[in-house]
Amino acid sequence: MNHQREVYPSAPLVSVAFELRHPQSETLSPRQRAIFKELLSNELPVMRSQQVSSQTIEFGPSGAVPTVQTEESPKYFDRKTTVAASLLSSSTIVETTQYPGWEDFSELLLKVCEARNEVSPIDGIERVGLRYIDEIRIPDTENPEWSEYLVPSLLGPHVENAQDLPLNQWQGVAVFGPERGRSLVMRHATGEGFAVNPNGELRRKSPAYPGKFFLLDLDSFWVPESGVPVFSLDLLKETSEALHAPVREMFEQCITDRLRNEVLRK
């Protein structure tokens, strides 16, 4: 079977985010916010204000001094609060906790970026990123035997003499690229509880239950090798398609048929 096109009824995907990073611009005016809301009235009709904090390092006579800056910006939601778009001064973000599939999601992110550019022109593209977070859980199993569900390369170190201590937690990072500006970072780890807050702004799939899970966090991104390309929807579409292509392939290569048959296809 072609796993690339299969839609799993019980997919472990809990969060998908797209980010377009661009040169800094002025905070959107009330009129610009209203125009954007009108352009996305069918998809994201609910507007809220948010405070976003970031830390910068300033160097002075006494050395490096961290400075926290807070930015007020608009955030737009669908009525089910499962999708949101944030318009920050230096980035445009689209995120969802109930992923509709790549075709629908890519259509939305392009529409958001087109509207953002219409209300306040984007001066260029500095980075494009896609991030997929999976919480793999085995129902009715308190202590999953992960070797039955995941490929060996994700299962942590195995040493002969560990003083009879079992390996209970591990984490790892793999970096692929860069190649022509594209990179893919995969983080994986055992966990308990949640990797994505079930009480966050966006409503997760129901039910969201705690317990042991295995995290797969795939961050696929592109950074121009030189300069800042002019913003265009064609470039954004081409780039996002190229970033999405290895994500599903990587996920499929990490899991076993037992996970597919006993969990994902249920």
Short mmCIF file of C-alpha atoms in Angstrom, two decimals:
data_model
loop_
_atom_site.label_atom_id
_atom_site.label_comp_id
_atom_site.label_asym_id
_atom_site.label_seq_id
_atom_site.Cartn_x
_atom_site.Cartn_y
_atom_site.Cartn_z
CA MET A 1 0.00 0.00 0.00
CA ASN A 2 1.13 3.56 -0.71
CA HIS A 3 1.43 4.99 2.81
CA GLN A 4 2.09 8.43 1.36
CA ARG A 5 -1.60 8.84 0.42
CA GLU A 6 -3.22 6.86 3.22
CA VAL A 7 -5.24 8.85 5.76
CA TYR A 8 -5.09 7.16 9.17
CA PRO A 9 -8.34 7.34 11.19
CA SER A 10 -6.32 7.52 14.43
CA ALA A 11 -3.36 9.59 13.31
CA PRO A 12 -1.16 10.76 16.23
CA LEU A 13 -0.68 14.26 14.80
CA VAL A 14 -1.50 16.88 17.45
CA SER A 15 -0.09 20.10 15.98
CA VAL A 16 0.93 21.48 12.58
CA ALA A 17 2.39 24.95 12.12
CA PHE A 18 3.56 27.00 9.14
CA GLU A 19 5.73 30.09 9.48
CA LEU A 20 6.72 32.69 6.92
CA ARG A 21 9.47 34.88 8.37
CA HIS A 22 9.92 38.23 6.65
CA PRO A 23 11.63 41.61 7.24
CA GLN A 24 10.12 43.49 10.16
CA SER A 25 7.21 45.80 9.46
CA GLU A 26 4.98 48.10 11.49
CA THR A 27 2.29 46.58 13.69
CA LEU A 28 -0.96 46.37 11.75
CA SER A 29 -3.35 49.28 12.28
CA PRO A 30 -6.97 48.70 13.35
CA ARG A 31 -8.09 49.31 9.76
CA GLN A 32 -5.56 46.82 8.35
CA ARG A 33 -6.70 44.23 10.89
CA ALA A 34 -10.31 44.75 9.91
CA ILE A 35 -9.50 44.38 6.20
CA PHE A 36 -7.62 41.13 6.84
CA LYS A 37 -10.55 39.83 8.89
CA GLU A 38 -12.90 40.61 6.01
CA LEU A 39 -10.65 38.85 3.49
CA LEU A 40 -10.60 35.70 5.65
CA SER A 41 -14.18 36.01 6.93
CA ASN A 42 -15.10 32.49 5.83
CA GLU A 43 -12.03 30.76 7.21
CA LEU A 44 -10.93 32.81 10.26
CA PRO A 45 -13.78 35.10 11.37
CA VAL A 46 -12.79 35.52 15.04
CA MET A 47 -10.09 38.10 15.86
CA ARG A 48 -8.32 38.41 19.20
CA SER A 49 -5.36 40.40 20.45
CA GLN A 50 -2.28 38.60 21.73
CA GLN A 51 0.93 39.54 23.54
CA VAL A 52 4.06 37.84 22.23
CA SER A 53 7.34 38.09 24.14
CA SER A 54 10.82 37.66 22.67
CA GLN A 55 14.27 37.95 24.18
CA THR A 56 17.20 39.78 22.61
CA ILE A 57 20.79 40.16 23.80
CA GLU A 58 22.27 43.65 24.00
CA PHE A 59 25.97 44.24 24.60
CA GLY A 60 27.06 47.13 26.77
CA PRO A 61 29.96 48.15 29.03
CA SER A 62 28.97 45.47 31.56
CA GLY A 63 28.68 42.74 28.97
CA ALA A 64 25.70 40.89 27.50
CA VAL A 65 22.33 41.99 28.87
CA PRO A 66 19.16 40.04 27.97
CA THR A 67 16.18 42.24 27.09
CA VAL A 68 12.60 41.00 26.86
CA GLN A 69 10.38 42.71 24.32
CA THR A 70 6.61 42.30 24.12
CA GLU A 71 4.66 42.74 20.91
CA GLU A 72 0.90 43.16 20.66
CA SER A 73 -0.52 41.62 17.48
CA PRO A 74 -3.76 40.19 16.05
CA LYS A 75 -4.59 36.49 15.95
CA TYR A 76 -7.47 35.10 13.89
CA PHE A 77 -9.37 31.87 14.65
CA ASP A 78 -11.96 29.64 13.04
CA ARG A 79 -15.20 29.24 14.99
CA LYS A 80 -14.21 25.80 16.28
CA THR A 81 -10.89 27.21 17.59
CA THR A 82 -8.88 24.51 15.83
CA VAL A 83 -7.07 26.79 13.35
CA ALA A 84 -5.37 30.16 13.91
CA ALA A 85 -3.28 32.72 12.04
CA SER A 86 -0.95 35.15 13.79
CA LEU A 87 0.25 38.34 12.08
CA LEU A 88 3.43 39.42 13.83
CA SER A 89 5.73 42.25 12.80
CA SER A 90 8.33 39.85 11.36
CA SER A 91 6.41 36.64 10.70
CA THR A 92 3.09 35.19 9.61
CA ILE A 93 2.07 31.93 11.32
CA VAL A 94 -0.72 29.46 10.55
CA GLU A 95 -1.30 26.63 13.02
CA THR A 96 -3.84 23.89 13.63
CA THR A 97 -4.51 21.10 16.10
CA GLN A 98 -6.92 19.27 13.78
CA TYR A 99 -5.00 18.88 10.55
CA PRO A 100 -7.28 18.73 7.48
CA GLY A 101 -4.65 17.26 5.13
CA TRP A 102 -1.94 18.98 3.12
CA GLU A 103 -4.10 20.18 0.24
CA ASP A 104 -6.51 22.09 2.48
CA PHE A 105 -3.81 23.34 4.84
CA SER A 106 -1.55 24.60 2.03
CA GLU A 107 -4.50 26.36 0.42
CA LEU A 108 -5.22 28.14 3.71
CA LEU A 109 -1.63 29.20 4.39
CA LEU A 110 -1.31 30.67 0.89
CA LYS A 111 -4.57 32.56 1.35
CA VAL A 112 -3.41 33.92 4.71
CA CYS A 113 -0.06 35.09 3.28
CA GLU A 114 -1.77 36.63 0.25
CA ALA A 115 -4.14 38.59 2.50
CA ARG A 116 -1.28 39.60 4.81
CA ASN A 117 0.64 40.96 1.83
CA GLU A 118 -2.45 42.79 0.59
CA VAL A 119 -3.08 44.69 3.84
CA SER A 120 0.63 45.37 4.47
CA PRO A 121 3.15 44.43 1.75
CA ILE A 122 5.74 41.83 2.74
CA ASP A 123 9.25 43.03 1.86
CA GLY A 124 10.72 39.58 1.21
CA ILE A 125 11.13 36.00 2.41
CA GLU A 126 13.73 35.26 5.08
CA ARG A 127 12.59 31.77 6.15
CA VAL A 128 9.77 29.31 5.47
CA GLY A 129 9.03 26.49 7.90
CA LEU A 130 6.64 23.60 8.49
CA ARG A 131 6.47 21.77 11.82
CA TYR A 132 4.58 18.55 12.54
CA ILE A 133 4.27 17.18 16.10
CA ASP A 134 3.07 13.63 16.76
CA GLU A 135 2.22 12.11 20.14
CA ILE A 136 2.23 8.37 19.48
CA ARG A 137 0.17 6.55 22.12
CA ILE A 138 -0.71 2.86 22.50
CA PRO A 139 -4.27 2.56 23.87
CA ASP A 140 -4.85 0.42 26.98
CA THR A 141 -1.10 -0.03 27.46
CA GLU A 142 0.53 1.43 30.55
CA ASN A 143 4.13 0.67 29.54
CA PRO A 144 4.42 0.37 25.76
CA GLU A 145 7.14 -1.81 24.30
CA TRP A 146 8.27 0.81 21.79
CA SER A 147 10.46 -1.65 19.88
CA GLU A 148 7.25 -3.23 18.54
CA TYR A 149 5.98 0.05 17.12
CA LEU A 150 9.06 2.07 16.12
CA VAL A 151 12.22 1.41 14.14
CA PRO A 152 15.40 0.52 16.10
CA SER A 153 17.17 3.80 15.35
CA LEU A 154 14.67 5.64 17.59
CA LEU A 155 14.97 3.35 20.60
CA GLY A 156 17.93 4.85 22.43
CA PRO A 157 21.29 3.33 23.41
CA HIS A 158 21.50 -0.33 24.35
CA VAL A 159 24.47 -1.29 26.53
CA GLU A 160 25.29 -4.67 28.04
CA ASN A 161 26.22 -3.53 31.54
CA ALA A 162 23.82 -0.96 32.95
CA GLN A 163 23.78 -2.36 36.49
CA ASP A 164 20.40 -3.99 35.82
CA LEU A 165 18.82 -0.57 35.31
CA PRO A 166 16.16 -0.50 32.59
CA LEU A 167 16.18 2.26 29.99
CA ASN A 168 12.97 4.23 30.63
CA GLN A 169 13.52 7.63 29.00
CA TRP A 170 15.56 8.88 26.07
CA GLN A 171 15.62 11.65 23.50
CA GLY A 172 17.49 12.46 20.34
CA VAL A 173 17.89 14.98 17.51
CA ALA A 174 18.76 14.29 13.88
CA VAL A 175 19.59 17.09 11.44
CA PHE A 176 19.31 16.55 7.69
CA GLY A 177 20.78 19.18 5.39
CA PRO A 178 21.12 21.95 4.60
CA GLU A 179 20.86 21.33 0.89
CA ARG A 180 20.00 24.30 -1.35
CA GLY A 181 18.75 26.06 1.78
CA ARG A 182 16.45 23.22 2.89
CA SER A 183 16.86 21.39 6.20
CA LEU A 184 14.87 18.87 8.22
CA VAL A 185 15.28 18.48 11.98
CA MET A 186 13.73 15.48 13.69
CA ARG A 187 13.41 15.41 17.47
CA HIS A 188 12.25 12.24 19.14
CA ALA A 189 11.75 11.29 22.78
CA THR A 190 9.71 9.30 25.23
CA GLY A 191 7.31 11.36 27.30
CA GLU A 192 4.42 11.29 29.73
CA GLY A 193 1.45 13.63 29.74
CA PHE A 194 1.39 15.90 26.70
CA ALA A 195 3.87 17.48 24.31
CA VAL A 196 1.21 20.00 23.21
CA ASN A 197 -0.87 21.61 25.95
CA PRO A 198 -4.43 20.20 25.76
CA ASN A 199 -5.70 23.40 27.42
CA GLY A 200 -4.09 25.78 24.93
CA GLU A 201 -5.83 28.30 22.70
CA LEU A 202 -6.54 25.69 20.03
CA ARG A 203 -8.83 22.77 20.81
CA ARG A 204 -7.23 19.36 20.35
CA LYS A 205 -8.88 16.22 19.10
CA SER A 206 -11.13 14.67 21.71
CA PRO A 207 -10.45 12.92 23.95
CA ALA A 208 -6.99 14.07 24.95
CA TYR A 209 -5.80 11.69 27.64
CA PRO A 210 -2.51 11.70 29.56
CA GLY A 211 -0.11 8.81 29.81
CA LYS A 212 3.07 7.64 28.15
CA PHE A 213 3.69 8.62 24.54
CA PHE A 214 6.48 8.79 21.99
CA LEU A 215 7.23 12.19 20.50
CA LEU A 216 8.08 12.71 16.85
CA ASP A 217 8.72 16.40 16.12
CA LEU A 218 9.55 17.14 12.47
CA ASP A 219 10.71 20.66 11.58
CA SER A 220 11.19 21.18 7.83
CA PHE A 221 12.44 24.63 6.80
CA TRP A 222 14.11 26.67 4.08
CA VAL A 223 16.44 29.65 4.47
CA PRO A 224 17.64 31.51 1.33
CA GLU A 225 21.30 30.85 0.67
CA SER A 226 21.88 34.49 -0.23
CA GLY A 227 19.88 37.70 -0.03
CA VAL A 228 16.19 38.13 0.69
CA PRO A 229 14.02 36.96 -2.22
CA VAL A 230 11.05 39.08 -3.25
CA PHE A 231 7.79 37.78 -1.78
CA SER A 232 5.68 35.85 -4.27
CA LEU A 233 2.92 33.28 -3.86
CA ASP A 234 4.51 31.09 -6.54
CA LEU A 235 7.79 30.92 -4.62
CA LEU A 236 5.94 30.32 -1.36
CA LYS A 237 3.85 27.51 -2.86
CA GLU A 238 6.86 25.85 -4.48
CA THR A 239 8.88 26.09 -1.27
CA SER A 240 6.15 24.81 1.04
CA GLU A 241 5.50 21.85 -1.27
CA ALA A 242 9.19 20.97 -1.19
CA LEU A 243 9.23 21.23 2.61
CA HIS A 244 6.16 19.07 3.03
CA ALA A 245 7.38 16.23 0.78
CA PRO A 246 9.90 14.61 3.19
CA VAL A 247 7.75 14.98 6.33
CA ARG A 248 5.28 12.17 5.64
CA GLU A 249 8.05 9.98 4.22
CA MET A 250 10.10 10.46 7.38
CA PHE A 251 7.13 9.60 9.61
CA GLU A 252 6.39 6.42 7.66
CA GLN A 253 10.02 5.31 7.89
CA CYS A 254 9.93 5.69 11.68
CA ILE A 255 6.96 3.40 12.40
CA THR A 256 6.19 -0.31 12.02
CA ASP A 257 3.27 -2.14 10.45
CA ARG A 258 2.11 -3.14 13.92
CA LEU A 259 1.56 0.53 14.82
CA ARG A 260 -0.25 1.07 11.52
CA ASN A 261 -2.52 -1.96 11.89
CA GLU A 262 -3.22 -1.99 15.62
CA VAL A 263 -3.39 1.74 16.34
CA LEU A 264 -3.43 4.15 13.40
CA ARG A 265 -5.98 2.29 11.27
CA LYS A 266 -8.44 1.71 14.13
#
